[in-house]
Amino acid sequence: MDTNDNRPVFLDLRRIRFPAVALVSIGHRVSGVMLFASLPVALYLFGLSLQSAEGYDRVSSLVAQPLFKLLLVPYAWFLSHHLFAGIRHLLLDMEIGVEREQARLGAGLAIGAGLIMLLIALVAVW
Amino acid sequence: MRVPSGGLRTWELQRVSAGYLALFTIWFAAHLILDPPADYQQWYAWVAQPWVKTAFILFFVALLAHVWVGMRDVFMDYVKPVWLRFVLRLSMMVLLLAMAAWILQIMQRVVPA
C-alpha cells in the first residue's frame, strides 16, 4: 500500500472530541463482545444449576462469593448498556430521536441508564 | 423488484432477535428479583414448565443468531485481511454450533416432573 508520509496526523486524545453518540456506539460494541465472551461461563452455570440439587448448591455458593459478585459488577454494565443502547437503536430505526439534539439526548440517556445500573450493582454487591 | 438479500435479512434478524432478547431479559430479571427460587426443586420446576421452557429455547435461538450477526459486523469492520476474516467467521460458526448442541443437551434434560 502507498503511504504518504506528509499526511497530517491528528491524534491528540485531549483535543479529539468524543461526543455522546460516539461513546454510546463504541460502548455498544465493547459490551456486546464482552457479553459474547462471557457466554460459556453463563451457560456452564445455567446447566449446572439445572443438573442436580448438588449442582444448584454449588452455583448458589459460587454466586455468593465476594469475588464472583465483583465480577458481576462490570457484567451488569455490559448487559444494561447493551440493552439501553440497543433500545436506542430500535427507536432510531423507527425514526424516533434522529434529529441532532434528540440524538444527543438519547445517547446521553442510554449512557446514563447504563451507569445507573452499574451503580445499583455496586451498591448491591457492597 | 429485488428480493431482499443477505444484508437486509441479517439486518432484520439482528433487530427481531434484539426485541425478543430485550423482552426476555427484562422478564427473567423481574422473575429473579420478585420471585427468586428458594431451592433446586423450585428453580427446576419453574424452568420445566412448558411455556417457560419454550421461552428459554426461543431465547437461546435468538441469542445465537444475534451473536452471529453482531460478531460478523465486528469482524467486517475491524479485521481487514480477507483470509483472517474467513477463518474467524468459520471458527464462529463452529463455536455457535457447539453452543447450540450444548444448550440442546441442557434443555432436553429439563422435563416437567
Tab-separated table of C-alpha atoms in Angstrom:
chain	number	residue	atom	x	y	z
A	1	MET	CA	0.000	0.000	0.000
A	2	ASP	CA	1.175	3.520	-0.815
A	3	THR	CA	1.541	5.806	2.173
A	4	ASN	CA	2.083	9.499	2.012
A	5	ASP	CA	4.419	10.485	4.841
A	6	ASN	CA	3.338	14.122	4.679
A	7	ARG	CA	-0.224	13.356	5.698
A	8	PRO	CA	-1.333	15.411	8.675
A	9	VAL	CA	-1.805	13.281	11.778
A	10	PHE	CA	-4.163	14.420	14.487
A	11	LEU	CA	-4.243	12.033	17.396
A	12	ASP	CA	-4.230	14.406	20.337
A	13	LEU	CA	-6.610	12.499	22.602
A	14	ARG	CA	-7.204	15.556	24.806
A	15	ARG	CA	-8.458	17.505	21.819
A	16	ILE	CA	-10.288	14.855	19.822
A	17	ARG	CA	-13.951	15.301	20.617
A	18	PHE	CA	-15.788	12.151	21.641
A	19	PRO	CA	-19.492	13.079	21.677
A	20	ALA	CA	-22.121	11.007	23.495
A	21	VAL	CA	-23.330	9.392	20.260
A	22	ALA	CA	-19.802	8.066	19.619
A	23	LEU	CA	-19.442	6.811	23.198
A	24	VAL	CA	-22.789	5.026	23.182
A	25	SER	CA	-21.850	3.354	19.908
A	26	ILE	CA	-18.401	2.083	20.894
A	27	GLY	CA	-19.818	1.069	24.284
A	28	HIS	CA	-22.493	-0.965	22.496
A	29	ARG	CA	-19.813	-2.886	20.578
A	30	VAL	CA	-17.472	-3.424	23.511
A	31	SER	CA	-20.294	-4.581	25.784
A	32	GLY	CA	-21.636	-6.898	23.060
A	33	VAL	CA	-18.269	-8.589	22.549
A	34	MET	CA	-17.824	-8.941	26.334
A	35	LEU	CA	-21.296	-10.488	26.726
A	36	PHE	CA	-20.425	-12.971	23.988
A	37	ALA	CA	-17.081	-13.743	25.659
A	38	SER	CA	-18.799	-14.497	28.978
A	39	LEU	CA	-21.437	-16.723	27.372
A	40	PRO	CA	-19.632	-20.064	28.020
A	41	VAL	CA	-19.429	-19.278	31.758
A	42	ALA	CA	-23.103	-18.294	31.869
A	43	LEU	CA	-24.103	-21.476	30.007
A	44	TYR	CA	-21.964	-23.612	32.309
A	45	LEU	CA	-23.588	-22.131	35.427
A	46	PHE	CA	-27.086	-22.386	33.917
A	47	GLY	CA	-26.559	-26.055	33.010
A	48	LEU	CA	-25.026	-26.906	36.389
A	49	SER	CA	-27.883	-25.215	38.278
A	50	LEU	CA	-30.416	-27.424	36.475
A	51	GLN	CA	-28.393	-30.656	36.597
A	52	SER	CA	-28.900	-31.685	40.228
A	53	ALA	CA	-29.522	-30.322	43.720
A	54	GLU	CA	-25.750	-30.518	44.339
A	55	GLY	CA	-25.073	-28.561	41.160
A	56	TYR	CA	-27.628	-25.944	42.175
A	57	ASP	CA	-25.997	-25.579	45.601
A	58	ARG	CA	-22.563	-25.238	44.002
A	59	VAL	CA	-23.827	-22.447	41.741
A	60	SER	CA	-25.566	-20.739	44.695
A	61	SER	CA	-22.429	-20.782	46.836
A	62	LEU	CA	-20.258	-19.632	43.915
A	63	VAL	CA	-22.604	-16.720	43.148
A	64	ALA	CA	-22.471	-15.747	46.844
A	65	GLN	CA	-18.636	-15.460	46.758
A	66	PRO	CA	-17.448	-11.820	47.062
A	67	LEU	CA	-15.001	-12.267	44.168
A	68	PHE	CA	-17.719	-13.587	41.869
A	69	LYS	CA	-20.025	-10.727	42.862
A	70	LEU	CA	-17.253	-8.292	41.997
A	71	LEU	CA	-17.034	-9.874	38.524
A	72	LEU	CA	-20.790	-9.388	38.164
A	73	VAL	CA	-20.446	-5.591	38.516
A	74	PRO	CA	-18.900	-4.950	35.073
A	75	TYR	CA	-21.278	-7.606	33.711
A	76	ALA	CA	-24.215	-5.507	34.972
A	77	TRP	CA	-22.856	-2.614	32.918
A	78	PHE	CA	-22.246	-4.764	29.792
A	79	LEU	CA	-25.786	-6.089	29.943
A	80	SER	CA	-27.603	-2.842	30.765
A	81	HIS	CA	-25.582	-0.624	28.422
A	82	HIS	CA	-26.066	-3.121	25.581
A	83	LEU	CA	-29.796	-3.255	26.350
A	84	PHE	CA	-30.310	0.534	26.546
A	85	ALA	CA	-28.074	1.295	23.540
A	86	GLY	CA	-29.978	-1.429	21.671
A	87	ILE	CA	-33.371	0.089	22.557
A	88	ARG	CA	-31.989	3.443	21.325
A	89	HIS	CA	-31.029	1.746	18.046
A	90	LEU	CA	-34.521	0.287	17.609
A	91	LEU	CA	-36.067	3.732	18.253
A	92	LEU	CA	-33.694	5.319	15.717
A	93	ASP	CA	-34.807	2.692	13.180
A	94	MET	CA	-38.378	3.884	13.757
A	95	GLU	CA	-37.054	7.409	13.107
A	96	ILE	CA	-37.554	8.444	16.710
A	97	GLY	CA	-34.822	10.745	18.038
A	98	VAL	CA	-32.868	11.125	14.806
A	99	GLU	CA	-32.506	14.922	14.923
A	100	ARG	CA	-29.140	16.002	16.272
A	101	GLU	CA	-30.253	17.411	19.616
A	102	GLN	CA	-32.608	14.486	20.268
A	103	ALA	CA	-29.935	12.012	19.175
A	104	ARG	CA	-27.545	13.538	21.721
A	105	LEU	CA	-30.197	13.382	24.413
A	106	GLY	CA	-30.990	9.740	23.566
A	107	ALA	CA	-27.307	8.804	23.654
A	108	GLY	CA	-26.893	10.583	26.977
A	109	LEU	CA	-29.944	8.784	28.408
A	110	ALA	CA	-28.647	5.363	27.256
A	111	ILE	CA	-25.199	6.003	28.771
A	112	GLY	CA	-26.731	7.392	31.963
A	113	ALA	CA	-29.156	4.477	32.384
A	114	GLY	CA	-26.282	2.009	31.966
A	115	LEU	CA	-24.202	3.872	34.567
A	116	ILE	CA	-27.152	3.952	36.993
A	117	MET	CA	-27.450	0.151	36.665
A	118	LEU	CA	-23.701	-0.110	37.287
A	119	LEU	CA	-24.126	1.980	40.435
A	120	ILE	CA	-27.047	-0.185	41.606
A	121	ALA	CA	-24.933	-3.304	41.042
A	122	LEU	CA	-22.064	-1.756	43.020
A	123	VAL	CA	-24.370	-0.900	45.933
A	124	ALA	CA	-25.978	-4.367	45.798
A	125	VAL	CA	-22.566	-6.060	45.984
A	126	TRP	CA	-21.320	-3.783	48.772
B	1	MET	CA	-38.257	-5.812	-7.618
B	2	ARG	CA	-35.177	-7.083	-5.882
B	3	VAL	CA	-35.560	-9.907	-3.393
B	4	PRO	CA	-34.037	-8.904	-0.026
B	5	SER	CA	-30.605	-10.472	0.045
B	6	GLY	CA	-28.106	-11.296	2.795
B	7	GLY	CA	-27.545	-7.778	4.063
B	8	LEU	CA	-31.161	-6.824	4.650
B	9	ARG	CA	-32.100	-10.238	6.067
B	10	THR	CA	-29.321	-10.145	8.648
B	11	TRP	CA	-30.218	-6.531	9.451
B	12	GLU	CA	-33.810	-7.659	10.153
B	13	LEU	CA	-32.622	-10.746	12.039
B	14	GLN	CA	-30.494	-8.564	14.312
B	15	ARG	CA	-33.478	-6.366	15.175
B	16	VAL	CA	-36.087	-9.107	15.617
B	17	SER	CA	-33.719	-11.127	17.833
B	18	ALA	CA	-32.833	-7.942	19.766
B	19	GLY	CA	-36.502	-7.283	20.504
B	20	TYR	CA	-37.052	-10.781	21.879
B	21	LEU	CA	-33.776	-10.773	23.850
B	22	ALA	CA	-34.727	-7.453	25.471
B	23	LEU	CA	-38.214	-8.648	26.460
B	24	PHE	CA	-36.915	-11.985	27.753
B	25	THR	CA	-34.085	-10.363	29.738
B	26	ILE	CA	-36.434	-7.901	31.456
B	27	TRP	CA	-38.980	-10.650	32.188
B	28	PHE	CA	-36.338	-13.094	33.521
B	29	ALA	CA	-34.648	-10.411	35.659
B	30	ALA	CA	-38.060	-9.395	37.053
B	31	HIS	CA	-38.804	-13.034	37.921
B	32	LEU	CA	-35.445	-13.479	39.700
B	33	ILE	CA	-35.955	-10.271	41.701
B	34	LEU	CA	-39.690	-10.571	42.515
B	35	ASP	CA	-39.965	-14.332	42.985
B	36	PRO	CA	-36.490	-15.821	43.430
B	37	PRO	CA	-36.417	-19.649	43.560
B	38	ALA	CA	-35.913	-20.894	47.116
B	39	ASP	CA	-34.199	-24.155	46.182
B	40	TYR	CA	-33.332	-26.555	43.382
B	41	GLN	CA	-36.812	-28.109	43.175
B	42	GLN	CA	-38.491	-24.726	42.752
B	43	TRP	CA	-35.946	-23.499	40.171
B	44	TYR	CA	-36.125	-26.721	38.164
B	45	ALA	CA	-39.940	-26.891	38.284
B	46	TRP	CA	-40.164	-23.262	37.129
B	47	VAL	CA	-37.886	-23.766	34.116
B	48	ALA	CA	-39.558	-27.105	33.291
B	49	GLN	CA	-42.999	-25.543	32.735
B	50	PRO	CA	-43.688	-25.925	29.007
B	51	TRP	CA	-44.149	-22.206	28.327
B	52	VAL	CA	-41.087	-21.177	30.349
B	53	LYS	CA	-39.001	-23.869	28.662
B	54	THR	CA	-40.235	-22.667	25.252
B	55	ALA	CA	-39.365	-19.067	26.188
B	56	PHE	CA	-35.845	-20.214	27.146
B	57	ILE	CA	-35.334	-22.186	23.931
B	58	LEU	CA	-36.509	-19.193	21.865
B	59	PHE	CA	-34.137	-17.019	23.892
B	60	PHE	CA	-31.152	-19.233	23.062
B	61	VAL	CA	-32.094	-19.363	19.363
B	62	ALA	CA	-32.391	-15.543	19.280
B	63	LEU	CA	-29.155	-15.188	21.261
B	64	LEU	CA	-27.070	-17.360	18.918
B	65	ALA	CA	-28.491	-15.580	15.851
B	66	HIS	CA	-27.775	-12.202	17.473
B	67	VAL	CA	-24.197	-13.213	18.339
B	68	TRP	CA	-23.642	-14.487	14.815
B	69	VAL	CA	-24.694	-11.212	13.150
B	70	GLY	CA	-23.088	-8.997	15.811
B	71	MET	CA	-19.681	-10.676	15.735
B	72	ARG	CA	-19.802	-10.783	11.945
B	73	ASP	CA	-20.309	-6.992	11.901
B	74	VAL	CA	-17.382	-6.504	14.275
B	75	PHE	CA	-15.121	-8.724	12.127
B	76	MET	CA	-16.186	-6.903	8.955
B	77	ASP	CA	-15.316	-3.516	10.459
B	78	TYR	CA	-12.035	-4.263	12.208
B	79	VAL	CA	-10.459	-7.292	10.508
B	80	LYS	CA	-9.072	-6.290	7.141
B	81	PRO	CA	-7.211	-9.392	5.803
B	82	VAL	CA	-9.800	-11.466	3.929
B	83	TRP	CA	-8.261	-14.829	4.914
B	84	LEU	CA	-8.305	-13.940	8.633
B	85	ARG	CA	-11.897	-12.755	8.411
B	86	PHE	CA	-12.790	-16.066	6.765
B	87	VAL	CA	-11.015	-18.059	9.476
B	88	LEU	CA	-12.757	-16.039	12.216
B	89	ARG	CA	-16.200	-16.450	10.691
B	90	LEU	CA	-15.663	-20.183	10.183
B	91	SER	CA	-14.479	-20.552	13.808
B	92	MET	CA	-17.539	-18.582	14.873
B	93	MET	CA	-19.869	-20.967	13.023
B	94	VAL	CA	-18.210	-23.993	14.670
B	95	LEU	CA	-18.367	-22.334	18.090
B	96	LEU	CA	-22.034	-21.376	17.730
B	97	LEU	CA	-22.978	-24.878	16.547
B	98	ALA	CA	-21.143	-26.356	19.544
B	99	MET	CA	-23.013	-23.969	21.847
B	100	ALA	CA	-26.315	-24.931	20.201
B	101	ALA	CA	-25.567	-28.614	20.879
B	102	TRP	CA	-24.635	-27.795	24.469
B	103	ILE	CA	-27.869	-25.794	25.001
B	104	LEU	CA	-29.911	-28.636	23.482
B	105	GLN	CA	-28.266	-31.057	25.906
B	106	ILE	CA	-29.079	-28.783	28.876
B	107	MET	CA	-32.674	-28.112	27.836
B	108	GLN	CA	-33.707	-31.639	26.861
B	109	ARG	CA	-32.930	-32.872	30.378
B	110	VAL	CA	-35.368	-30.349	31.843
B	111	VAL	CA	-38.762	-32.062	31.799
B	112	PRO	CA	-41.838	-31.480	33.989
B	113	ALA	CA	-41.981	-33.867	36.959
